[in-house]
Short mmCIF file of C-alpha atoms in Angstrom, two decimals:
data_model
loop_
_atom_site.label_atom_id
_atom_site.label_comp_id
_atom_site.label_asym_id
_atom_site.label_seq_id
_atom_site.Cartn_x
_atom_site.Cartn_y
_atom_site.Cartn_z
CA MET A 629 349.65 -14.67 -70.97
CA ASN A 630 347.63 -12.85 -73.56
CA GLU A 631 344.69 -10.58 -72.81
CA PRO A 632 341.94 -11.84 -70.52
CA ALA A 633 338.57 -12.94 -71.91
CA ILE A 634 337.03 -13.19 -68.47
CA LEU A 635 338.14 -11.23 -65.46
CA PHE A 636 336.73 -11.60 -61.95
CA ASP A 637 337.88 -8.94 -59.54
CA ARG A 638 336.95 -9.76 -55.95
CA VAL A 639 333.45 -10.82 -56.90
CA SER A 640 330.93 -11.66 -54.17
CA LYS A 641 327.45 -12.91 -54.71
CA SER A 642 324.76 -13.34 -52.11
CA TYR A 643 321.12 -14.07 -52.58
CA HIS A 644 318.18 -12.78 -50.64
CA LEU A 645 316.15 -15.52 -49.09
CA TYR A 646 312.58 -14.79 -49.94
CA HIS A 647 310.75 -16.93 -47.40
CA PRO A 648 309.09 -14.17 -45.36
CA MET A 649 307.06 -13.04 -48.34
CA THR A 650 306.24 -16.48 -49.63
CA GLY A 651 304.78 -17.36 -46.24
CA GLY A 652 301.84 -15.20 -47.22
CA ILE A 653 300.54 -11.94 -45.89
CA LYS A 654 299.04 -13.52 -42.79
CA SER A 655 302.27 -14.85 -41.39
CA PHE A 656 304.06 -11.74 -42.58
CA LEU A 657 301.76 -9.41 -40.65
CA PHE A 658 301.56 -11.57 -37.54
CA HIS A 659 305.31 -11.64 -37.24
CA LEU A 660 305.97 -8.21 -38.65
CA PRO A 661 309.09 -7.16 -36.69
CA GLU A 662 310.85 -10.47 -37.14
CA ALA A 663 309.69 -10.70 -40.71
CA VAL A 664 311.15 -7.34 -41.62
CA LYS A 665 314.35 -8.21 -39.84
CA THR A 666 314.74 -11.50 -41.62
CA LEU A 667 313.84 -9.82 -44.87
CA LYS A 668 316.74 -7.47 -44.38
CA ASN A 669 319.30 -9.88 -43.04
CA SER A 670 318.53 -13.21 -44.56
CA ARG A 671 321.15 -13.28 -47.23
CA TYR A 672 322.85 -16.39 -48.36
CA GLU A 673 326.38 -15.89 -49.47
CA VAL A 674 327.39 -18.07 -52.39
CA LEU A 675 330.66 -16.56 -53.50
CA ARG A 676 333.03 -14.40 -51.49
CA GLU A 677 335.77 -12.28 -53.00
CA VAL A 678 336.41 -14.58 -55.92
CA THR A 679 339.25 -13.41 -58.12
CA PHE A 680 340.56 -15.15 -61.20
CA GLN A 681 341.01 -14.58 -64.86
CA VAL A 682 340.71 -16.64 -68.00
CA SER A 683 342.89 -15.72 -70.93
CA LYS A 684 341.63 -15.75 -74.48
CA GLY A 685 341.72 -19.29 -75.79
CA GLU A 686 342.21 -20.84 -72.39
CA SER A 687 340.07 -23.63 -70.99
CA LEU A 688 339.21 -23.36 -67.35
CA GLY A 689 337.68 -26.17 -65.36
CA ILE A 690 335.59 -25.56 -62.26
CA ILE A 691 335.22 -28.24 -59.64
CA GLY A 692 333.70 -28.39 -56.21
CA ARG A 693 330.95 -30.01 -54.21
CA ASN A 694 327.27 -29.57 -55.00
CA GLY A 695 325.88 -26.18 -54.05
CA VAL A 696 329.24 -24.56 -53.78
CA GLY A 697 328.46 -21.91 -56.38
CA LYS A 698 329.71 -23.38 -59.63
CA SER A 699 326.54 -22.64 -61.55
CA THR A 700 326.27 -19.21 -59.96
CA LEU A 701 329.74 -18.54 -61.26
CA LEU A 702 328.72 -19.48 -64.78
CA GLY A 703 325.56 -17.38 -64.46
CA LEU A 704 327.70 -14.42 -63.48
CA ILE A 705 329.96 -14.90 -66.49
CA ALA A 706 326.94 -15.22 -68.77
CA GLY A 707 325.55 -11.95 -67.42
CA ILE A 708 322.33 -13.57 -66.29
CA ILE A 709 322.84 -12.54 -62.70
CA LYS A 710 324.72 -9.57 -61.32
CA PRO A 711 327.39 -9.68 -58.62
CA THR A 712 326.63 -8.18 -55.21
CA LYS A 713 330.16 -6.81 -55.00
CA GLY A 714 333.15 -6.76 -57.25
CA LYS A 715 333.64 -6.39 -60.95
CA ILE A 716 333.34 -8.80 -63.84
CA THR A 717 334.72 -8.09 -67.27
CA VAL A 718 333.88 -10.36 -70.17
CA GLN A 719 335.07 -9.88 -73.73
CA GLY A 720 333.57 -11.88 -76.56
CA ARG A 721 330.29 -13.47 -77.48
CA ILE A 722 329.16 -15.96 -74.92
CA ALA A 723 327.43 -19.21 -75.69
CA PRO A 724 326.09 -20.70 -72.50
CA LEU A 725 325.28 -24.37 -72.32
CA LEU A 726 323.89 -24.36 -68.85
CA GLU A 727 321.16 -26.91 -68.86
CA LEU A 728 319.55 -29.61 -70.90
CA GLY A 729 316.92 -28.06 -73.08
CA GLY A 730 317.47 -24.66 -71.48
CA GLY A 731 316.09 -22.03 -73.82
CA PHE A 732 314.02 -24.53 -75.72
CA HIS A 733 310.26 -24.65 -75.95
CA PRO A 734 308.70 -28.13 -75.70
CA GLU A 735 305.97 -27.48 -78.27
CA LEU A 736 308.29 -26.26 -81.01
CA THR A 737 310.12 -28.61 -83.33
CA GLY A 738 313.83 -29.16 -83.10
CA ARG A 739 314.36 -26.97 -86.14
CA GLU A 740 312.24 -24.11 -84.74
CA ASN A 741 314.05 -24.38 -81.44
CA ILE A 742 317.40 -24.07 -83.17
CA VAL A 743 316.29 -20.78 -84.70
CA MET A 744 314.85 -19.49 -81.43
CA LYS A 745 317.87 -20.38 -79.38
CA GLY A 746 320.28 -19.04 -81.97
CA VAL A 747 318.49 -15.71 -82.06
CA LEU A 748 318.26 -15.58 -78.26
CA LEU A 749 322.00 -16.10 -78.14
CA GLY A 750 322.50 -13.02 -80.26
CA LEU A 751 322.61 -14.17 -83.88
CA THR A 752 320.35 -12.95 -86.64
CA LYS A 753 317.95 -15.36 -88.28
CA ASN A 754 320.03 -15.45 -91.43
CA GLU A 755 323.14 -16.39 -89.55
CA VAL A 756 321.28 -19.26 -87.91
CA PHE A 757 319.85 -20.48 -91.22
CA GLN A 758 323.35 -20.60 -92.67
CA LYS A 759 324.42 -22.95 -89.90
CA MET A 760 321.23 -24.99 -89.91
CA ASP A 761 322.45 -27.97 -91.93
CA GLU A 762 325.65 -28.18 -89.94
CA ILE A 763 323.72 -28.16 -86.67
CA ILE A 764 321.24 -30.81 -87.75
CA GLU A 765 323.96 -33.03 -89.10
CA PHE A 766 326.00 -32.74 -85.94
CA SER A 767 323.01 -33.58 -83.78
CA GLU A 768 322.33 -36.80 -85.74
CA LEU A 769 318.66 -36.38 -84.93
CA GLY A 770 317.55 -37.15 -88.48
CA ASP A 771 313.81 -36.90 -89.03
CA PHE A 772 313.19 -36.08 -85.39
CA ILE A 773 314.40 -32.57 -86.09
CA ASP A 774 310.91 -31.69 -87.37
CA GLN A 775 309.12 -33.16 -84.35
CA PRO A 776 308.19 -31.15 -81.27
CA ILE A 777 310.96 -31.60 -78.75
CA ARG A 778 308.60 -32.63 -75.97
CA ILE A 779 308.82 -36.12 -77.46
CA TYR A 780 312.63 -36.10 -77.33
CA SER A 781 314.50 -38.22 -74.83
CA SER A 782 316.90 -36.43 -72.51
CA GLY A 783 319.79 -37.73 -74.55
CA MET A 784 318.27 -36.27 -77.70
CA LEU A 785 317.77 -32.93 -75.96
CA ALA A 786 321.40 -32.94 -74.93
CA ARG A 787 322.36 -33.58 -78.53
CA LEU A 788 320.24 -30.72 -79.78
CA GLY A 789 321.48 -28.36 -77.08
CA PHE A 790 325.12 -29.07 -77.65
CA SER A 791 324.79 -29.00 -81.43
CA VAL A 792 323.22 -25.55 -81.44
CA VAL A 793 325.68 -23.96 -79.09
CA ALA A 794 328.69 -25.70 -80.56
CA ASN A 795 327.95 -24.69 -84.13
CA LEU A 796 327.23 -21.03 -83.61
CA ASP A 797 330.86 -19.89 -83.56
CA PRO A 798 331.01 -19.03 -79.90
CA GLU A 799 333.93 -17.00 -78.61
CA ILE A 800 333.36 -18.02 -75.03
CA LEU A 801 331.71 -21.33 -74.29
CA LEU A 802 330.20 -22.06 -70.88
CA ILE A 803 329.42 -25.68 -70.22
CA ASP A 804 327.64 -26.84 -67.10
CA GLU A 805 327.83 -30.58 -66.53
CA ILE A 806 326.09 -31.36 -69.75
CA LEU A 807 327.92 -34.28 -71.25
CA ALA A 808 326.79 -36.80 -68.71
CA VAL A 809 323.53 -37.50 -70.49
CA GLY A 810 324.29 -38.36 -74.09
CA ASP A 811 325.42 -41.84 -75.08
CA THR A 812 329.12 -42.67 -75.16
CA ASN A 813 329.26 -42.05 -78.86
CA PHE A 814 327.89 -38.56 -78.60
CA GLN A 815 329.90 -37.78 -75.48
CA LYS A 816 333.01 -38.58 -77.42
CA LYS A 817 331.84 -36.42 -80.29
CA CYS A 818 331.30 -33.52 -77.90
CA LEU A 819 334.70 -33.96 -76.33
CA ASP A 820 336.27 -34.04 -79.78
CA LYS A 821 334.43 -30.87 -80.66
CA MET A 822 335.65 -29.22 -77.50
CA VAL A 823 339.20 -30.21 -78.25
CA ALA A 824 338.73 -28.72 -81.71
CA PHE A 825 337.39 -25.53 -80.11
CA LYS A 826 340.43 -25.39 -77.93
CA LYS A 827 342.69 -25.63 -80.95
CA SER A 828 340.81 -22.87 -82.74
CA GLY A 829 341.18 -20.56 -79.77
CA VAL A 830 337.75 -20.60 -78.18
CA THR A 831 337.72 -19.70 -74.51
CA MET A 832 335.96 -22.32 -72.42
CA VAL A 833 334.70 -22.55 -68.89
CA PHE A 834 333.76 -26.06 -68.04
CA VAL A 835 331.94 -27.26 -64.94
CA SER A 836 332.06 -30.99 -64.42
CA HIS A 837 332.20 -33.75 -61.90
CA SER A 838 334.00 -35.96 -64.35
CA MET A 839 337.65 -35.49 -63.50
CA GLY A 840 338.65 -37.37 -66.62
CA ASP A 841 336.92 -34.84 -68.86
CA ILE A 842 338.44 -31.97 -66.92
CA ILE A 843 341.95 -33.31 -67.29
CA SER A 844 341.55 -33.98 -71.00
CA ILE A 845 340.25 -30.52 -71.77
CA CYS A 846 341.25 -27.91 -69.24
CA ASP A 847 344.45 -25.93 -68.98
CA ARG A 848 343.75 -24.82 -65.47
CA VAL A 849 341.25 -25.71 -62.78
CA VAL A 850 339.50 -23.67 -60.11
CA TRP A 851 338.44 -25.53 -57.01
CA LEU A 852 335.60 -23.81 -55.21
CA ASP A 853 335.07 -24.65 -51.58
CA HIS A 854 333.05 -22.85 -48.92
CA HIS A 855 332.34 -19.80 -51.09
CA VAL A 856 335.94 -19.11 -51.96
CA VAL A 857 338.55 -20.25 -54.42
CA LYS A 858 340.37 -22.91 -52.48
CA MET A 859 342.90 -23.64 -55.12
CA ILE A 860 343.65 -22.68 -58.68
CA GLY A 861 346.22 -24.10 -61.02
CA GLU A 862 347.36 -27.07 -63.01
CA PRO A 863 344.51 -29.65 -63.35
CA LYS A 864 346.23 -32.78 -62.06
CA ARG A 865 347.55 -31.11 -58.95
CA VAL A 866 344.26 -29.40 -58.06
CA ILE A 867 342.20 -32.51 -58.67
CA GLU A 868 344.57 -34.58 -56.56
CA ASN A 869 344.04 -32.24 -53.64
CA TYR A 870 340.32 -32.06 -54.24
CA LEU A 871 339.93 -35.80 -54.22
CA LYS A 872 341.95 -36.08 -51.03
CA SER A 873 339.82 -33.57 -49.14
CA MET B 421 324.71 -0.98 -85.62
CA ASN B 422 322.58 -2.16 -88.47
CA SER B 423 322.95 -5.80 -87.52
CA LYS B 424 321.92 -4.88 -84.00
CA ILE B 425 318.62 -3.54 -85.24
CA GLN B 426 318.25 -6.58 -87.47
CA HIS B 427 318.84 -8.78 -84.47
CA SER B 428 316.20 -7.02 -82.39
CA ILE B 429 313.71 -7.45 -85.21
CA ASP B 430 314.60 -11.13 -85.54
CA LEU B 431 314.37 -11.67 -81.80
CA ILE B 432 310.88 -10.21 -81.65
CA THR B 433 309.79 -12.06 -84.79
CA VAL B 434 311.00 -15.40 -83.52
CA LEU B 435 309.40 -14.94 -80.10
CA THR B 436 306.13 -13.79 -81.64
CA GLN B 437 306.07 -16.78 -83.98
CA LYS B 438 306.69 -18.99 -80.98
CA GLU B 439 303.75 -17.43 -79.14
CA MET B 440 301.50 -17.88 -82.16
CA LYS B 441 302.46 -21.51 -82.54
CA VAL B 442 302.19 -22.34 -78.88
CA ARG B 443 298.92 -20.53 -78.23
CA TYR B 444 296.62 -22.76 -80.19
CA LYS B 445 298.81 -25.82 -80.19
CA SER B 446 296.96 -28.94 -81.08
CA THR B 447 293.58 -27.23 -81.41
CA PHE B 448 291.63 -27.86 -84.54
CA PHE B 449 290.08 -24.40 -85.04
CA GLY B 450 293.26 -22.51 -84.13
CA TYR B 451 292.96 -18.81 -84.76
CA LEU B 452 289.15 -18.96 -85.00
CA TRP B 453 289.15 -19.12 -81.21
CA SER B 454 290.45 -15.57 -80.99
CA VAL B 455 287.33 -14.45 -82.90
CA ALA B 456 285.02 -16.91 -81.16
CA TYR B 457 285.75 -15.50 -77.69
CA PRO B 458 284.71 -11.89 -78.28
CA LEU B 459 281.81 -13.07 -80.43
CA ALA B 460 280.57 -15.27 -77.61
CA PHE B 461 280.84 -12.34 -75.21
CA ALA B 462 278.99 -10.17 -77.67
CA LEU B 463 276.21 -12.73 -77.79
CA VAL B 464 275.94 -12.81 -74.01
CA PHE B 465 275.75 -9.02 -73.73
CA PHE B 466 273.35 -8.86 -76.65
CA ILE B 467 270.95 -11.22 -74.93
CA ALA B 468 271.32 -9.56 -71.55
CA PHE B 469 271.07 -5.93 -72.62
CA LYS B 470 269.22 -5.91 -75.92
CA VAL B 471 266.83 -8.81 -75.65
CA ILE B 472 266.11 -8.70 -71.93
CA MET B 473 266.85 -5.16 -70.77
CA ARG B 474 265.94 -3.54 -74.14
CA ILE B 475 268.76 -1.03 -74.32
CA GLN B 476 268.00 1.78 -76.78
CA ILE B 477 270.94 1.48 -79.12
CA GLU B 478 270.67 0.90 -82.82
CA ASN B 479 272.56 -2.05 -84.28
CA TYR B 480 273.62 -3.15 -80.82
CA ALA B 481 275.38 -6.27 -82.10
CA LEU B 482 277.62 -4.22 -84.34
CA PHE B 483 278.10 -1.68 -81.56
CA LEU B 484 279.25 -4.45 -79.23
CA ILE B 485 281.84 -6.08 -81.43
CA THR B 486 283.48 -2.79 -82.44
CA GLY B 487 284.32 -2.34 -78.77
CA LEU B 488 284.85 -5.94 -77.73
CA PHE B 489 287.43 -6.83 -80.37
CA PRO B 490 289.97 -4.15 -79.43
CA TRP B 491 289.18 -4.76 -75.76
CA GLN B 492 289.94 -8.44 -76.22
CA TRP B 493 293.41 -7.57 -77.47
CA PHE B 494 294.08 -5.40 -74.44
CA ALA B 495 292.59 -7.84 -71.94
CA ASN B 496 294.29 -10.92 -73.38
CA SER B 497 297.71 -9.31 -73.20
CA VAL B 498 297.27 -7.79 -69.77
CA ASN B 499 295.76 -10.93 -68.26
CA ALA B 500 298.53 -13.03 -69.76
CA SER B 501 301.27 -10.65 -68.64
CA PRO B 502 301.74 -11.92 -65.05
CA THR B 503 302.85 -15.30 -66.38
CA VAL B 504 304.95 -14.15 -69.32
CA PHE B 505 308.23 -14.19 -67.41
CA LEU B 506 307.14 -17.10 -65.23
CA GLY B 507 306.38 -19.13 -68.34
CA ASN B 508 309.80 -18.54 -69.82
CA VAL B 509 311.91 -19.49 -66.84
CA SER B 510 314.12 -21.81 -68.82
CA ILE B 511 315.14 -19.02 -71.19
CA ILE B 512 315.50 -16.28 -68.62
CA LYS B 513 317.62 -18.32 -66.25
CA LYS B 514 319.97 -19.50 -68.95
CA ILE B 515 320.43 -16.76 -71.49
CA ASP B 516 321.16 -13.09 -71.22
CA PHE B 517 318.86 -11.29 -73.64
CA PRO B 518 316.50 -8.31 -73.40
CA ARG B 519 313.68 -9.74 -71.31
CA ASN B 520 311.14 -7.16 -72.43
CA SER B 521 311.22 -8.71 -75.91
CA LEU B 522 309.09 -11.51 -74.43
CA LEU B 523 306.37 -8.99 -73.65
CA ILE B 524 306.63 -7.24 -76.97
CA ALA B 525 306.05 -10.66 -78.52
CA THR B 526 303.02 -11.37 -76.33
CA VAL B 527 301.33 -8.06 -77.07
CA LEU B 528 302.23 -8.29 -80.75
CA GLN B 529 300.72 -11.72 -80.96
CA ASP B 530 297.42 -10.47 -79.57
CA ALA B 531 297.63 -7.49 -81.92
CA ILE B 532 297.91 -9.85 -84.87
CA HIS B 533 294.86 -11.75 -83.72
CA PHE B 534 293.02 -8.45 -83.45
CA VAL B 535 293.94 -7.55 -87.03
CA LEU B 536 292.74 -10.96 -88.15
CA SER B 537 289.40 -10.28 -86.48
CA ILE B 538 288.77 -7.00 -88.35
CA PRO B 539 287.18 -8.85 -91.31
CA VAL B 540 284.47 -9.98 -88.91
CA ILE B 541 283.68 -6.33 -88.14
CA VAL B 542 283.53 -5.65 -91.88
CA LEU B 543 281.15 -8.55 -92.28
CA PHE B 544 278.88 -7.13 -89.56
CA LEU B 545 279.01 -3.71 -91.24
CA PHE B 546 277.85 -5.23 -94.52
CA LEU B 547 275.08 -7.07 -92.71
CA HIS B 548 273.87 -3.67 -91.50
CA ASP B 549 274.17 -2.11 -94.97
CA GLN B 550 277.22 -0.11 -94.05
CA THR B 551 280.72 -0.05 -95.52
CA PRO B 552 284.19 0.46 -94.09
CA SER B 553 285.41 4.03 -94.30
CA ILE B 554 288.55 5.17 -96.11
CA SER B 555 289.74 6.72 -92.84
CA TRP B 556 290.42 3.20 -91.54
CA LEU B 557 293.60 3.26 -93.61
CA TYR B 558 295.27 5.72 -91.26
CA GLY B 559 292.94 5.39 -88.27
CA ILE B 560 293.62 1.73 -87.59
CA PRO B 561 297.44 2.08 -87.60
CA ILE B 562 297.28 5.15 -85.35
CA LEU B 563 294.96 3.56 -82.81
CA MET B 564 296.91 0.31 -82.94
CA GLY B 565 300.11 2.20 -82.24
CA ILE B 566 298.60 3.87 -79.20
CA GLN B 567 297.02 0.69 -77.94
CA PHE B 568 300.23 -1.27 -78.44
CA LEU B 569 302.22 1.20 -76.39
CA LEU B 570 299.59 1.31 -73.67
CA THR B 571 299.13 -2.45 -73.46
CA TYR B 572 302.84 -3.19 -73.62
CA SER B 573 303.69 -0.67 -70.90
CA LEU B 574 301.04 -1.89 -68.51
CA SER B 575 301.93 -5.54 -69.18
CA LEU B 576 305.63 -4.85 -68.66
CA MET B 577 304.90 -3.30 -65.30
CA ILE B 578 302.59 -6.11 -64.17
CA SER B 579 304.82 -8.95 -65.32
CA SER B 580 307.89 -7.44 -63.70
CA ILE B 581 306.26 -6.77 -60.35
CA ASN B 582 304.50 -10.13 -60.35
CA LEU B 583 307.84 -11.92 -60.03
CA PHE B 584 308.30 -10.31 -56.64
CA PHE B 585 304.68 -10.12 -55.57
CA ARG B 586 302.84 -13.09 -57.02
CA ASP B 587 299.45 -11.93 -55.74
CA LEU B 588 299.42 -9.44 -58.56
CA GLU B 589 298.23 -12.19 -60.87
CA ARG B 590 294.89 -12.37 -59.03
CA LEU B 591 294.66 -8.59 -58.68
CA THR B 592 295.15 -8.19 -62.40
CA LEU B 593 292.05 -10.24 -63.14
CA ILE B 594 289.97 -8.10 -60.81
CA PHE B 595 291.52 -4.96 -62.24
CA THR B 596 290.68 -5.84 -65.84
CA THR B 597 287.13 -6.79 -64.88
CA PHE B 598 286.62 -3.40 -63.22
CA LEU B 599 288.17 -1.66 -66.15
CA PHE B 600 285.91 -3.48 -68.56
CA TYR B 601 282.71 -2.27 -66.95
CA PHE B 602 283.98 1.25 -66.22
CA THR B 603 285.03 1.75 -69.81
CA PRO B 604 282.31 2.49 -72.36
CA ILE B 605 282.49 -0.78 -74.25
CA ILE B 606 279.08 -2.38 -73.83
CA TYR B 607 277.40 1.02 -73.43
CA PRO B 608 278.02 4.35 -75.19
CA GLU B 609 279.81 7.17 -73.38
CA SER B 610 276.66 9.28 -73.77
CA MET B 611 274.77 6.99 -71.39
CA ILE B 612 277.06 7.72 -68.43
CA PRO B 613 275.11 9.93 -65.97
CA GLU B 614 276.41 13.48 -65.74
CA ARG B 615 277.85 13.21 -62.24
CA TYR B 616 279.82 10.06 -63.07
CA LYS B 617 281.36 11.57 -66.20
CA ILE B 618 284.56 11.93 -64.23
CA LEU B 619 284.86 8.13 -64.28
CA PHE B 620 285.06 8.28 -68.02
CA SER B 621 287.97 10.66 -68.03
CA ILE B 622 290.00 8.82 -65.44
CA THR B 623 289.76 5.31 -66.85
CA PRO B 624 292.80 5.22 -69.09
CA LEU B 625 291.18 3.06 -71.71
CA SER B 626 288.01 5.05 -72.32
CA PRO B 627 289.22 7.53 -74.94
CA LEU B 628 290.91 4.73 -76.85
CA MET B 629 287.96 2.33 -76.84
CA VAL B 630 285.54 5.10 -77.79
CA SER B 631 287.88 6.09 -80.63
CA TRP B 632 287.90 2.53 -81.96
CA ARG B 633 284.14 2.43 -82.02
CA HIS B 634 283.74 5.79 -83.73
CA LEU B 635 286.33 4.78 -86.29
CA PHE B 636 284.66 1.47 -87.05
CA LEU B 637 281.10 2.79 -87.01
CA ASP B 638 281.30 6.23 -88.64
CA GLY B 639 284.92 6.51 -89.78
CA THR B 640 285.68 9.50 -87.55
CA LEU B 641 288.58 10.17 -85.20
CA ASN B 642 288.31 12.68 -82.38
CA PRO B 643 291.73 14.39 -82.06
CA ILE B 644 291.20 15.18 -78.37
CA PHE B 645 290.57 11.53 -77.56
CA LEU B 646 293.64 10.64 -79.58
CA ILE B 647 295.84 13.05 -77.67
CA VAL B 648 294.49 11.98 -74.28
CA SER B 649 294.92 8.26 -74.97
CA PHE B 650 298.37 8.87 -76.40
CA GLY B 651 299.21 10.81 -73.25
CA TYR B 652 298.08 7.88 -71.12
CA SER B 653 300.24 5.45 -73.10
CA VAL B 654 303.33 7.63 -72.86
CA LEU B 655 302.82 8.06 -69.13
CA LEU B 656 302.39 4.32 -68.65
CA PHE B 657 305.38 3.67 -70.87
CA ILE B 658 307.59 5.84 -68.68
CA ILE B 659 306.36 4.21 -65.47
CA GLY B 660 306.55 0.70 -66.96
CA SER B 661 310.08 1.22 -68.25
CA LEU B 662 311.26 2.61 -64.92
CA VAL B 663 309.81 -0.36 -63.03
CA TYR B 664 311.29 -2.79 -65.53
CA ARG B 665 314.69 -1.20 -65.41
CA LYS B 666 314.72 -1.25 -61.64
CA LEU B 667 313.73 -4.91 -61.38
CA SER B 668 314.88 -6.72 -64.50
CA TRP B 669 318.42 -7.53 -63.36
CA LYS B 670 316.97 -9.60 -60.54
CA PHE B 671 314.63 -11.69 -62.69
CA ALA B 672 316.96 -14.67 -62.96
CA GLU B 673 317.38 -14.76 -59.19
CA VAL B 674 313.76 -14.82 -58.13
CA LEU B 675 312.51 -17.19 -60.79
#
């Protein structure tokens, strides 16, 4: 094993539930003692003592039921949210692909959005401009690239999103169930690109419900269940157990 | 290190351009609206105070716009600030980047609109047989610097807290309305009765707004007003930064 790109050391994450405050001041004041108590204690635990590591160049799949904390895990890696307990170490530039059209503005054109997202992800404008043609070509959006993206279909948004992130030389790529939207053609293109990334040594963390995609890309798989890592290891074996459960 | 600075500049540029483009999206007159608003206000106050109440101020129209234009910059930014983070949920929840750059962009965008409205003040000066003073060359950048810091700091504080206490959005509107009438904008500081003078010194915007007007009307800058308003901005900057630093890591969770 070479050095780790991502290291989770007994990481726990719980969220406050904010309902007492959102109930408004009236209900808050009328039920003050209970409200304060719930405010203090109403935490929802998403991840408990999660420990794993991803080596440089490795592809890790994450599977589990809905709401089990897969996206929280990606958010933690991306540095968007902080763990409640434990320590996370990440080495390398992260390119998160967490949502369709995430980080895009509907009124801007595809081209303008590419620049904005690229810069938000940590590149300078010049670096983005250098990649511009590559990105546009990969997206196959043609003339639509100069149209505001609010007129894009969800498939087109997926194309734009993946093209930007995939062509900005990421060192760590986080992908959250994104390939399900594009047409088969583009899905295949994305998978090919991911295989190419794998060959060139990009570290990937890949959340998906498509076991086929997981098997074809990932070296190892983490199965999250009831806030903890239920199983970690070779994809086929983990998936077999997951499907049986 | 150098590329880090370059990146910060690019980040702010890109976000500001986005704000500019989005603000007047699909309107025909575009930027003219940012001049039309304060001009419309000026007209209302002119009718109310000059025509009807006969206030004894020379060139009242000119007097009004020299205060209303910089005020508009401040008020636009501060009133927009509660929704700055709320309006960028999709970025904040997905990408880790310095969140305060969104506010810098918002305030900068209003600052640009303010600069674009200065020619209107010049036009009014000419209409009153006056000319811009040479002191504008350093006076405008100095006052803009102070106002930027002040507006940014206050907006940063409001937008951060508003994520946890959404009522602040309504309070902000009331707050800016109070501030508007307690700051000598539609009346000169000399008209404030002696025993309420204290009001003038405790409203943080007064020295700044009065400085703008003196600069535009007679090309003078009062160093004491400059120091006081700079002091206010630094104080607000410290408070705003502390609040932001304490809360910003939670933004993605509460949005």
